[in-house]
PDB file of C-alpha atoms in Angstrom:
ATOM      1  CA  UNK W   1     -18.845 -15.592  22.333  1.00 43.00           C
ATOM      2  CA  UNK W   2     -18.037 -12.344  24.121  1.00 45.00           C
ATOM      3  CA  UNK W   3     -17.814  -9.074  22.155  1.00 44.00           C
ATOM      4  CA  UNK W   4     -17.637  -5.808  23.997  1.00 40.00           C
ATOM      5  CA  UNK W   5     -16.846  -2.233  23.449  1.00 35.00           C
ATOM      6  CA  UNK W   6     -15.198  -0.400  26.245  1.00 36.00           C
ATOM      7  CA  UNK W   7     -12.622   2.316  26.356  1.00 46.00           C
ATOM      8  CA  UNK W   8     -10.507   2.327  23.260  1.00 59.00           C
ATOM      9  CA  UNK W   9     -10.876  -0.477  20.694  1.00 68.00           C
ATOM     10  CA  UNK W  10     -13.747  -2.999  20.785  1.00 93.00           C
ATOM     11  CA  UNK W  11     -12.727  -6.412  22.009  1.00 96.00           C
ATOM     12  CA  UNK W  12     -13.414 -10.102  21.328  1.00 96.00           C
ATOM     13  CA  UNK W  13     -12.823 -12.881  23.831  1.00 97.00           C
ATOM     14  CA  UNK W  14     -12.563 -16.535  22.786  1.00 97.00           C
ATOM     15  CA  UNK W  15     -13.866 -18.627  25.722  1.00 97.00           C
ATOM     16  CA  UNK W  16     -11.787 -21.605  26.740  1.00 97.00           C
ATOM     17  CA  UNK W  17     -14.482 -24.053  25.597  1.00 97.00           C
ATOM     18  CA  UNK W  18     -13.878 -23.097  22.016  1.00 98.00           C
ATOM     19  CA  UNK W  19     -10.321 -24.468  21.667  1.00 98.00           C
ATOM     20  CA  UNK W  20      -8.720 -26.165  18.736  1.00 97.00           C
ATOM     21  CA  UNK W  21      -5.372 -27.491  19.943  1.00 96.00           C
ATOM     22  CA  UNK W  22      -5.263 -27.404  23.777  1.00 95.00           C
ATOM     23  CA  UNK W  23      -4.628 -23.851  24.988  1.00 95.00           C
ATOM     24  CA  UNK W  24      -5.525 -21.945  21.795  1.00 97.00           C
ATOM     25  CA  UNK W  25      -8.710 -20.969  20.016  1.00 97.00           C
ATOM     26  CA  UNK W  26     -10.429 -23.045  17.377  1.00 98.00           C
ATOM     27  CA  UNK W  27      -9.351 -21.457  14.150  1.00 98.00           C
ATOM     28  CA  UNK W  28     -12.770 -21.472  12.442  1.00 98.00           C
ATOM     29  CA  UNK W  29     -14.574 -20.215  15.515  1.00 98.00           C
ATOM     30  CA  UNK W  30     -12.054 -17.428  16.122  1.00 98.00           C
ATOM     31  CA  UNK W  31     -12.118 -16.412  12.459  1.00 98.00           C
ATOM     32  CA  UNK W  32     -15.917 -16.331  12.586  1.00 98.00           C
ATOM     33  CA  UNK W  33     -15.909 -14.019  15.556  1.00 98.00           C
ATOM     34  CA  UNK W  34     -13.757 -11.465  13.706  1.00 98.00           C
ATOM     35  CA  UNK W  35     -15.588 -11.996  10.363  1.00 98.00           C
ATOM     36  CA  UNK W  36     -18.888 -11.087  12.130  1.00 97.00           C
ATOM     37  CA  UNK W  37     -17.666  -7.478  12.159  1.00 97.00           C
ATOM     38  CA  UNK W  38     -17.484  -7.465   8.305  1.00 98.00           C
ATOM     39  CA  UNK W  39     -20.368  -9.693   7.046  1.00 97.00           C
ATOM     40  CA  UNK W  40     -23.504 -11.625   7.908  1.00 97.00           C
ATOM     41  CA  UNK W  41     -25.610 -14.424   6.405  1.00 97.00           C
ATOM     42  CA  UNK W  42     -26.182 -13.587   2.765  1.00 97.00           C
ATOM     43  CA  UNK W  43     -23.291 -11.110   2.778  1.00 97.00           C
ATOM     44  CA  UNK W  44     -19.892 -11.208   1.103  1.00 96.00           C
ATOM     45  CA  UNK W  45     -17.193 -13.728   1.766  1.00 97.00           C
ATOM     46  CA  UNK W  46     -14.529 -12.749   4.327  1.00 98.00           C
ATOM     47  CA  UNK W  47     -10.949 -13.958   4.447  1.00 98.00           C
ATOM     48  CA  UNK W  48      -9.280 -14.302   7.834  1.00 98.00           C
ATOM     49  CA  UNK W  49      -5.574 -14.958   8.244  1.00 98.00           C
ATOM     50  CA  UNK W  50      -4.458 -16.307  11.529  1.00 98.00           C
ATOM     51  CA  UNK W  51      -1.016 -15.028  12.416  1.00 96.00           C
ATOM     52  CA  UNK W  52      -0.516 -16.820  15.745  1.00 94.00           C
ATOM     53  CA  UNK W  53      -2.502 -19.358  17.841  1.00 94.00           C
ATOM     54  CA  UNK W  54      -5.529 -17.416  19.182  1.00 96.00           C
ATOM     55  CA  UNK W  55      -5.269 -17.025  22.973  1.00 95.00           C
ATOM     56  CA  UNK W  56      -8.186 -17.990  25.159  1.00 96.00           C
ATOM     57  CA  UNK W  57     -10.177 -16.313  27.861  1.00 96.00           C
ATOM     58  CA  UNK W  58      -8.896 -12.741  27.642  1.00 92.00           C
ATOM     59  CA  UNK W  59      -9.916  -9.719  25.522  1.00 95.00           C
ATOM     60  CA  UNK W  60      -8.387  -9.296  22.121  1.00 96.00           C
ATOM     61  CA  UNK W  61      -8.593  -5.831  20.501  1.00 95.00           C
ATOM     62  CA  UNK W  62     -10.335  -5.304  17.163  1.00 97.00           C
ATOM     63  CA  UNK W  63      -8.609  -2.548  15.266  1.00 95.00           C
ATOM     64  CA  UNK W  64      -8.861  -0.991  11.811  1.00 96.00           C
ATOM     65  CA  UNK W  65     -11.516   0.207   9.399  1.00 95.00           C
ATOM     66  CA  UNK W  66     -14.175  -2.321   8.268  1.00 94.00           C
ATOM     67  CA  UNK W  67     -14.141  -0.742   4.850  1.00 93.00           C
ATOM     68  CA  UNK W  68     -10.505  -1.695   4.479  1.00 94.00           C
ATOM     69  CA  UNK W  69      -9.857  -4.577   6.871  1.00 97.00           C
ATOM     70  CA  UNK W  70      -9.544  -5.449  10.537  1.00 98.00           C
ATOM     71  CA  UNK W  71      -6.765  -6.621  12.820  1.00 97.00           C
ATOM     72  CA  UNK W  72      -7.139  -8.676  15.977  1.00 97.00           C
ATOM     73  CA  UNK W  73      -4.374  -8.068  18.462  1.00 95.00           C
ATOM     74  CA  UNK W  74      -3.488  -9.255  21.920  1.00 94.00           C
ATOM     75  CA  UNK W  75      -2.747  -6.274  24.137  1.00 88.00           C
ATOM     76  CA  UNK W  76      -1.566  -8.571  26.942  1.00 77.00           C
ATOM     77  CA  UNK W  77       1.632  -9.346  24.979  1.00 64.00           C
ATOM     78  CA  UNK W  78       4.411  -6.822  25.257  1.00 55.00           C
ATOM     79  CA  UNK W  79       3.315  -4.292  27.852  1.00 53.00           C
ATOM     80  CA  UNK W  80       3.999  -0.787  26.623  1.00 49.00           C
ATOM     81  CA  UNK W  81       4.379  -1.989  23.060  1.00 50.00           C
ATOM     82  CA  UNK W  82       1.953  -2.418  20.160  1.00 54.00           C
ATOM     83  CA  UNK W  83      -0.429  -5.306  20.560  1.00 64.00           C
ATOM     84  CA  UNK W  84       0.689  -8.754  19.221  1.00 90.00           C
ATOM     85  CA  UNK W  85      -1.026  -9.546  15.940  1.00 95.00           C
ATOM     86  CA  UNK W  86      -3.325 -12.507  16.159  1.00 97.00           C
ATOM     87  CA  UNK W  87      -5.416 -12.303  12.987  1.00 98.00           C
ATOM     88  CA  UNK W  88      -6.381 -10.073  10.032  1.00 98.00           C
ATOM     89  CA  UNK W  89      -9.707  -9.996   8.143  1.00 98.00           C
ATOM     90  CA  UNK W  90     -11.055  -8.415   4.979  1.00 98.00           C
ATOM     91  CA  UNK W  91     -13.830  -8.914   2.493  1.00 97.00           C
ATOM     92  CA  UNK W  92     -12.617 -11.227  -0.290  1.00 96.00           C
ATOM     93  CA  UNK W  93     -13.741 -13.458  -3.122  1.00 94.00           C
ATOM     94  CA  UNK W  94     -13.884 -17.228  -2.847  1.00 93.00           C
ATOM     95  CA  UNK W  95     -11.837 -19.086  -5.454  1.00 82.00           C
ATOM     96  CA  UNK W  96     -13.848 -19.763  -8.632  1.00 76.00           C
ATOM     97  CA  UNK W  97     -16.400 -17.012  -7.999  1.00 71.00           C
ATOM     98  CA  UNK W  98     -19.847 -17.201  -6.510  1.00 67.00           C
ATOM     99  CA  UNK W  99     -21.122 -19.982  -8.703  1.00 69.00           C
ATOM    100  CA  UNK W 100     -18.302 -22.482  -8.169  1.00 71.00           C
ATOM    101  CA  UNK W 101     -19.092 -25.718  -6.319  1.00 71.00           C
ATOM    102  CA  UNK W 102     -17.721 -26.013  -2.868  1.00 76.00           C
ATOM    103  CA  UNK W 103     -16.912 -29.698  -3.357  1.00 88.00           C
ATOM    104  CA  UNK W 104     -15.909 -31.051  -6.844  1.00 87.00           C
ATOM    105  CA  UNK W 105     -17.713 -34.157  -8.108  1.00 86.00           C
ATOM    106  CA  UNK W 106     -21.249 -33.260  -7.125  1.00 86.00           C
ATOM    107  CA  UNK W 107     -23.188 -33.227  -3.863  1.00 88.00           C
ATOM    108  CA  UNK W 108     -22.961 -35.900  -1.136  1.00 95.00           C
ATOM    109  CA  UNK W 109     -26.155 -37.286   0.321  1.00 96.00           C
ATOM    110  CA  UNK W 110     -27.044 -37.601   3.995  1.00 98.00           C
ATOM    111  CA  UNK W 111     -26.835 -41.376   4.035  1.00 98.00           C
ATOM    112  CA  UNK W 112     -23.432 -41.417   2.313  1.00 97.00           C
ATOM    113  CA  UNK W 113     -22.087 -38.801   4.786  1.00 98.00           C
ATOM    114  CA  UNK W 114     -23.436 -40.631   7.798  1.00 98.00           C
ATOM    115  CA  UNK W 115     -21.851 -43.892   6.609  1.00 98.00           C
ATOM    116  CA  UNK W 116     -18.505 -42.147   6.164  1.00 98.00           C
ATOM    117  CA  UNK W 117     -18.312 -41.132   9.779  1.00 98.00           C
ATOM    118  CA  UNK W 118     -17.157 -44.641  10.737  1.00 97.00           C
ATOM    119  CA  UNK W 119     -14.038 -43.983   8.654  1.00 97.00           C
ATOM    120  CA  UNK W 120     -13.143 -40.774  10.420  1.00 98.00           C
ATOM    121  CA  UNK W 121      -9.378 -40.984  10.949  1.00 96.00           C
ATOM    122  CA  UNK W 122      -9.573 -38.859  14.065  1.00 97.00           C
ATOM    123  CA  UNK W 123     -11.386 -41.595  16.022  1.00 96.00           C
ATOM    124  CA  UNK W 124      -7.917 -42.941  16.781  1.00 91.00           C
ATOM    125  CA  UNK W 125      -4.657 -40.996  16.946  1.00 88.00           C
ATOM    126  CA  UNK W 126      -6.265 -37.531  16.894  1.00 96.00           C
ATOM    127  CA  UNK W 127      -3.537 -34.906  17.518  1.00 96.00           C
ATOM    128  CA  UNK W 128      -6.106 -32.489  19.107  1.00 97.00           C
ATOM    129  CA  UNK W 129      -8.763 -34.797  20.627  1.00 97.00           C
ATOM    130  CA  UNK W 130     -10.577 -31.974  22.480  1.00 97.00           C
ATOM    131  CA  UNK W 131     -10.945 -29.664  19.423  1.00 98.00           C
ATOM    132  CA  UNK W 132     -14.302 -27.903  19.545  1.00 98.00           C
ATOM    133  CA  UNK W 133     -15.169 -28.804  15.954  1.00 98.00           C
ATOM    134  CA  UNK W 134     -13.897 -32.371  15.577  1.00 98.00           C
ATOM    135  CA  UNK W 135     -12.581 -33.674  18.859  1.00 98.00           C
ATOM    136  CA  UNK W 136     -13.880 -37.175  19.753  1.00 97.00           C
ATOM    137  CA  UNK W 137     -13.354 -36.419  23.458  1.00 97.00           C
ATOM    138  CA  UNK W 138     -16.022 -33.678  23.393  1.00 96.00           C
ATOM    139  CA  UNK W 139     -19.385 -34.766  24.746  1.00 94.00           C
ATOM    140  CA  UNK W 140     -22.606 -34.431  22.847  1.00 90.00           C
ATOM    141  CA  UNK W 141     -23.678 -30.770  23.087  1.00 90.00           C
ATOM    142  CA  UNK W 142     -20.218 -29.723  24.228  1.00 94.00           C
ATOM    143  CA  UNK W 143     -18.506 -29.705  20.851  1.00 96.00           C
ATOM    144  CA  UNK W 144     -19.658 -30.020  17.252  1.00 98.00           C
ATOM    145  CA  UNK W 145     -18.249 -33.620  16.974  1.00 98.00           C
ATOM    146  CA  UNK W 146     -17.898 -33.469  13.173  1.00 98.00           C
ATOM    147  CA  UNK W 147     -16.299 -36.762  12.213  1.00 98.00           C
ATOM    148  CA  UNK W 148     -15.687 -36.489   8.464  1.00 98.00           C
ATOM    149  CA  UNK W 149     -14.561 -39.710   6.781  1.00 98.00           C
ATOM    150  CA  UNK W 150     -13.403 -40.347   3.183  1.00 96.00           C
ATOM    151  CA  UNK W 151     -16.107 -40.711   0.501  1.00 97.00           C
ATOM    152  CA  UNK W 152     -13.991 -40.125  -2.636  1.00 94.00           C
ATOM    153  CA  UNK W 153     -10.301 -41.083  -2.219  1.00 92.00           C
ATOM    154  CA  UNK W 154      -7.759 -38.826  -3.831  1.00 90.00           C
ATOM    155  CA  UNK W 155      -5.167 -39.998  -6.335  1.00 87.00           C
ATOM    156  CA  UNK W 156      -3.161 -36.752  -6.666  1.00 88.00           C
ATOM    157  CA  UNK W 157       0.184 -35.832  -5.038  1.00 88.00           C
ATOM    158  CA  UNK W 158      -0.139 -35.894  -1.220  1.00 86.00           C
ATOM    159  CA  UNK W 159      -3.605 -37.387  -1.563  1.00 89.00           C
ATOM    160  CA  UNK W 160      -5.017 -34.413  -3.482  1.00 92.00           C
ATOM    161  CA  UNK W 161      -8.569 -35.032  -4.621  1.00 93.00           C
ATOM    162  CA  UNK W 162      -9.568 -36.792  -1.352  1.00 96.00           C
ATOM    163  CA  UNK W 163     -13.114 -35.813  -0.281  1.00 97.00           C
ATOM    164  CA  UNK W 164     -14.490 -36.412   3.231  1.00 98.00           C
ATOM    165  CA  UNK W 165     -17.965 -35.852   4.641  1.00 98.00           C
ATOM    166  CA  UNK W 166     -20.089 -36.161   7.812  1.00 98.00           C
ATOM    167  CA  UNK W 167     -23.476 -35.103   9.003  1.00 98.00           C
ATOM    168  CA  UNK W 168     -24.280 -32.205  11.293  1.00 98.00           C
ATOM    169  CA  UNK W 169     -27.454 -31.535  13.234  1.00 98.00           C
ATOM    170  CA  UNK W 170     -27.150 -28.151  15.003  1.00 98.00           C
ATOM    171  CA  UNK W 171     -28.360 -28.524  18.553  1.00 97.00           C
ATOM    172  CA  UNK W 172     -30.447 -25.928  20.437  1.00 97.00           C
ATOM    173  CA  UNK W 173     -27.423 -24.523  22.235  1.00 96.00           C
ATOM    174  CA  UNK W 174     -26.239 -23.050  18.922  1.00 98.00           C
ATOM    175  CA  UNK W 175     -29.497 -21.110  18.261  1.00 98.00           C
ATOM    176  CA  UNK W 176     -29.048 -17.487  17.299  1.00 97.00           C
ATOM    177  CA  UNK W 177     -32.515 -16.717  18.622  1.00 97.00           C
ATOM    178  CA  UNK W 178     -34.317 -17.283  15.275  1.00 97.00           C
ATOM    179  CA  UNK W 179     -34.143 -21.033  15.092  1.00 98.00           C
ATOM    180  CA  UNK W 180     -30.932 -20.917  12.966  1.00 98.00           C
ATOM    181  CA  UNK W 181     -27.393 -21.769  14.041  1.00 98.00           C
ATOM    182  CA  UNK W 182     -25.184 -18.742  14.821  1.00 98.00           C
ATOM    183  CA  UNK W 183     -22.895 -17.818  11.876  1.00 98.00           C
ATOM    184  CA  UNK W 184     -19.790 -18.317  14.000  1.00 98.00           C
ATOM    185  CA  UNK W 185     -20.843 -21.933  14.486  1.00 98.00           C
ATOM    186  CA  UNK W 186     -21.013 -22.348  10.711  1.00 98.00           C
ATOM    187  CA  UNK W 187     -17.455 -21.063  10.434  1.00 98.00           C
ATOM    188  CA  UNK W 188     -16.425 -23.653  13.092  1.00 98.00           C
ATOM    189  CA  UNK W 189     -18.312 -26.393  11.219  1.00 98.00           C
ATOM    190  CA  UNK W 190     -16.585 -25.616   7.873  1.00 98.00           C
ATOM    191  CA  UNK W 191     -13.146 -25.615   9.520  1.00 98.00           C
ATOM    192  CA  UNK W 192     -12.045 -29.124  10.449  1.00 98.00           C
ATOM    193  CA  UNK W 193     -13.774 -31.224   7.790  1.00 97.00           C
ATOM    194  CA  UNK W 194     -11.643 -29.411   5.243  1.00 97.00           C
ATOM    195  CA  UNK W 195      -8.519 -30.190   7.321  1.00 97.00           C
ATOM    196  CA  UNK W 196      -9.423 -33.876   7.592  1.00 98.00           C
ATOM    197  CA  UNK W 197      -9.362 -34.237   3.808  1.00 97.00           C
ATOM    198  CA  UNK W 198      -5.578 -34.332   4.385  1.00 96.00           C
ATOM    199  CA  UNK W 199      -3.563 -36.710   6.607  1.00 95.00           C
ATOM    200  CA  UNK W 200      -4.056 -34.927   9.934  1.00 95.00           C
ATOM    201  CA  UNK W 201      -3.007 -37.980  11.958  1.00 94.00           C
ATOM    202  CA  UNK W 202       0.264 -38.427  10.134  1.00 93.00           C
ATOM    203  CA  UNK W 203       0.877 -34.725   9.453  1.00 94.00           C
ATOM    204  CA  UNK W 204      -0.875 -32.520  12.005  1.00 95.00           C
ATOM    205  CA  UNK W 205      -1.694 -29.053  10.684  1.00 96.00           C
ATOM    206  CA  UNK W 206      -3.332 -25.878  11.953  1.00 96.00           C
ATOM    207  CA  UNK W 207      -5.548 -23.393  10.140  1.00 97.00           C
ATOM    208  CA  UNK W 208      -3.640 -20.512   8.567  1.00 97.00           C
ATOM    209  CA  UNK W 209      -6.096 -18.723   6.298  1.00 98.00           C
ATOM    210  CA  UNK W 210      -9.887 -19.221   5.988  1.00 98.00           C
ATOM    211  CA  UNK W 211     -12.335 -17.654   3.504  1.00 98.00           C
ATOM    212  CA  UNK W 212     -16.045 -18.282   4.114  1.00 98.00           C
ATOM    213  CA  UNK W 213     -19.377 -17.188   2.629  1.00 97.00           C
ATOM    214  CA  UNK W 214     -22.682 -18.113   4.239  1.00 97.00           C
ATOM    215  CA  UNK W 215     -25.669 -17.862   1.905  1.00 97.00           C
ATOM    216  CA  UNK W 216     -28.184 -19.443   4.240  1.00 97.00           C
ATOM    217  CA  UNK W 217     -27.949 -20.441   7.916  1.00 97.00           C
ATOM    218  CA  UNK W 218     -28.684 -24.054   8.852  1.00 98.00           C
ATOM    219  CA  UNK W 219     -31.759 -24.599  11.048  1.00 98.00           C
ATOM    220  CA  UNK W 220     -31.585 -26.012  14.523  1.00 98.00           C
ATOM    221  CA  UNK W 221     -32.613 -29.709  14.616  1.00 98.00           C
ATOM    222  CA  UNK W 222     -32.225 -30.252  10.882  1.00 98.00           C
ATOM    223  CA  UNK W 223     -29.518 -32.526   9.540  1.00 98.00           C
ATOM    224  CA  UNK W 224     -26.959 -31.351   6.992  1.00 98.00           C
ATOM    225  CA  UNK W 225     -23.828 -32.591   5.276  1.00 98.00           C
ATOM    226  CA  UNK W 226     -20.450 -30.981   5.861  1.00 98.00           C
ATOM    227  CA  UNK W 227     -17.838 -31.995   3.297  1.00 98.00           C
ATOM    228  CA  UNK W 228     -14.153 -31.251   2.818  1.00 97.00           C
ATOM    229  CA  UNK W 229     -11.910 -31.603  -0.235  1.00 97.00           C
ATOM    230  CA  UNK W 230      -8.117 -31.634  -0.471  1.00 97.00           C
ATOM    231  CA  UNK W 231      -7.227 -29.391  -3.426  1.00 96.00           C
ATOM    232  CA  UNK W 232      -3.403 -29.526  -3.256  1.00 96.00           C
ATOM    233  CA  UNK W 233      -0.374 -29.903  -1.046  1.00 96.00           C
ATOM    234  CA  UNK W 234       2.543 -27.350  -1.444  1.00 95.00           C
ATOM    235  CA  UNK W 235       5.332 -28.120   1.001  1.00 94.00           C
ATOM    236  CA  UNK W 236       3.923 -27.290   4.462  1.00 95.00           C
ATOM    237  CA  UNK W 237       0.883 -25.534   2.953  1.00 97.00           C
ATOM    238  CA  UNK W 238      -2.285 -27.626   2.568  1.00 97.00           C
ATOM    239  CA  UNK W 239      -5.086 -26.146   0.416  1.00 97.00           C
ATOM    240  CA  UNK W 240      -8.650 -27.367   1.047  1.00 97.00           C
ATOM    241  CA  UNK W 241     -12.271 -26.437   0.381  1.00 96.00           C
ATOM    242  CA  UNK W 242     -15.380 -27.286   2.382  1.00 97.00           C
ATOM    243  CA  UNK W 243     -19.097 -26.870   2.062  1.00 97.00           C
ATOM    244  CA  UNK W 244     -22.340 -27.129   4.020  1.00 97.00           C
ATOM    245  CA  UNK W 245     -25.106 -28.850   2.100  1.00 97.00           C
ATOM    246  CA  UNK W 246     -28.755 -29.547   2.882  1.00 97.00           C
ATOM    247  CA  UNK W 247     -30.450 -32.895   2.348  1.00 94.00           C
ATOM    248  CA  UNK W 248     -31.166 -32.074  -1.339  1.00 95.00           C
ATOM    249  CA  UNK W 249     -27.546 -31.276  -2.104  1.00 94.00           C
ATOM    250  CA  UNK W 250     -28.024 -27.538  -2.092  1.00 95.00           C
ATOM    251  CA  UNK W 251     -25.029 -25.529  -0.917  1.00 95.00           C
ATOM    252  CA  UNK W 252     -25.748 -23.236   2.077  1.00 97.00           C
ATOM    253  CA  UNK W 253     -22.181 -22.162   2.781  1.00 97.00           C
ATOM    254  CA  UNK W 254     -18.713 -22.840   1.460  1.00 96.00           C
ATOM    255  CA  UNK W 255     -15.084 -22.138   2.380  1.00 97.00           C
ATOM    256  CA  UNK W 256     -11.508 -22.300   1.165  1.00 97.00           C
ATOM    257  CA  UNK W 257      -8.643 -22.779   3.560  1.00 97.00           C
ATOM    258  CA  UNK W 258      -4.856 -22.913   3.737  1.00 98.00           C
ATOM    259  CA  UNK W 259      -3.516 -25.094   6.532  1.00 98.00           C
ATOM    260  CA  UNK W 260       0.094 -25.111   7.823  1.00 97.00           C
ATOM    261  CA  UNK W 261       1.650 -28.416   8.668  1.00 95.00           C
ATOM    262  CA  UNK W 262       3.394 -28.396  12.028  1.00 93.00           C
ATOM    263  CA  UNK W 263       7.135 -29.004  12.017  1.00 83.00           C
ATOM    264  CA  UNK W 264       8.002 -32.499  13.080  1.00 67.00           C
TER     265      UNK W 264
END
């Protein structure tokens, strides 16, 4: 992460290593960078709406009032014009309120999540195989390599109700300096497992809106469950939830997302 304040607006740069689809920023990671200006671990949920694929490796301007909301714009687009809108962020409530479960049907254990990884649909036919969060072409320590496979098949329209899960052991490169994973890494971890609760291979989609609250940061070297749930499909809009659970089933962080299916 790079976050600097120079002349004018503060800026955020998404390094090239943190891509989602090739050539654009990972949605969860980018959203987490912007959300860090509005919240922290134990703070309120923040909703980030991505308006365009986040560009990589050049400064994006952070504008607005944190008390109202922030805008992330690309000043490199349209010289002499207003910056191109990349994302918007504001404090928001998660669906169902603070006590709602991130994943319906109860917690998922570590052994069940680890076993589900062999069913990860992205192991073959992944539309974005170098995605920072879930790409199988990323090496150990280079990406998060979150391979969420189905644990509870869905029977609703479009597969609604499907739940996927995988394990995550944050490595030392993600340390925030206190022995915990950086919050932006938690945002990235909650991203793709939600998406993979839908048919990403048959119907590729990108993150459109992401609301996250982190109650407790995961510890480096400990193993956790990341689960995703397909809530509904409405045309090109895919609605999911995701959660980070410890080995006892306790929820450390949860998210709600809207994905936009790419036009065929």
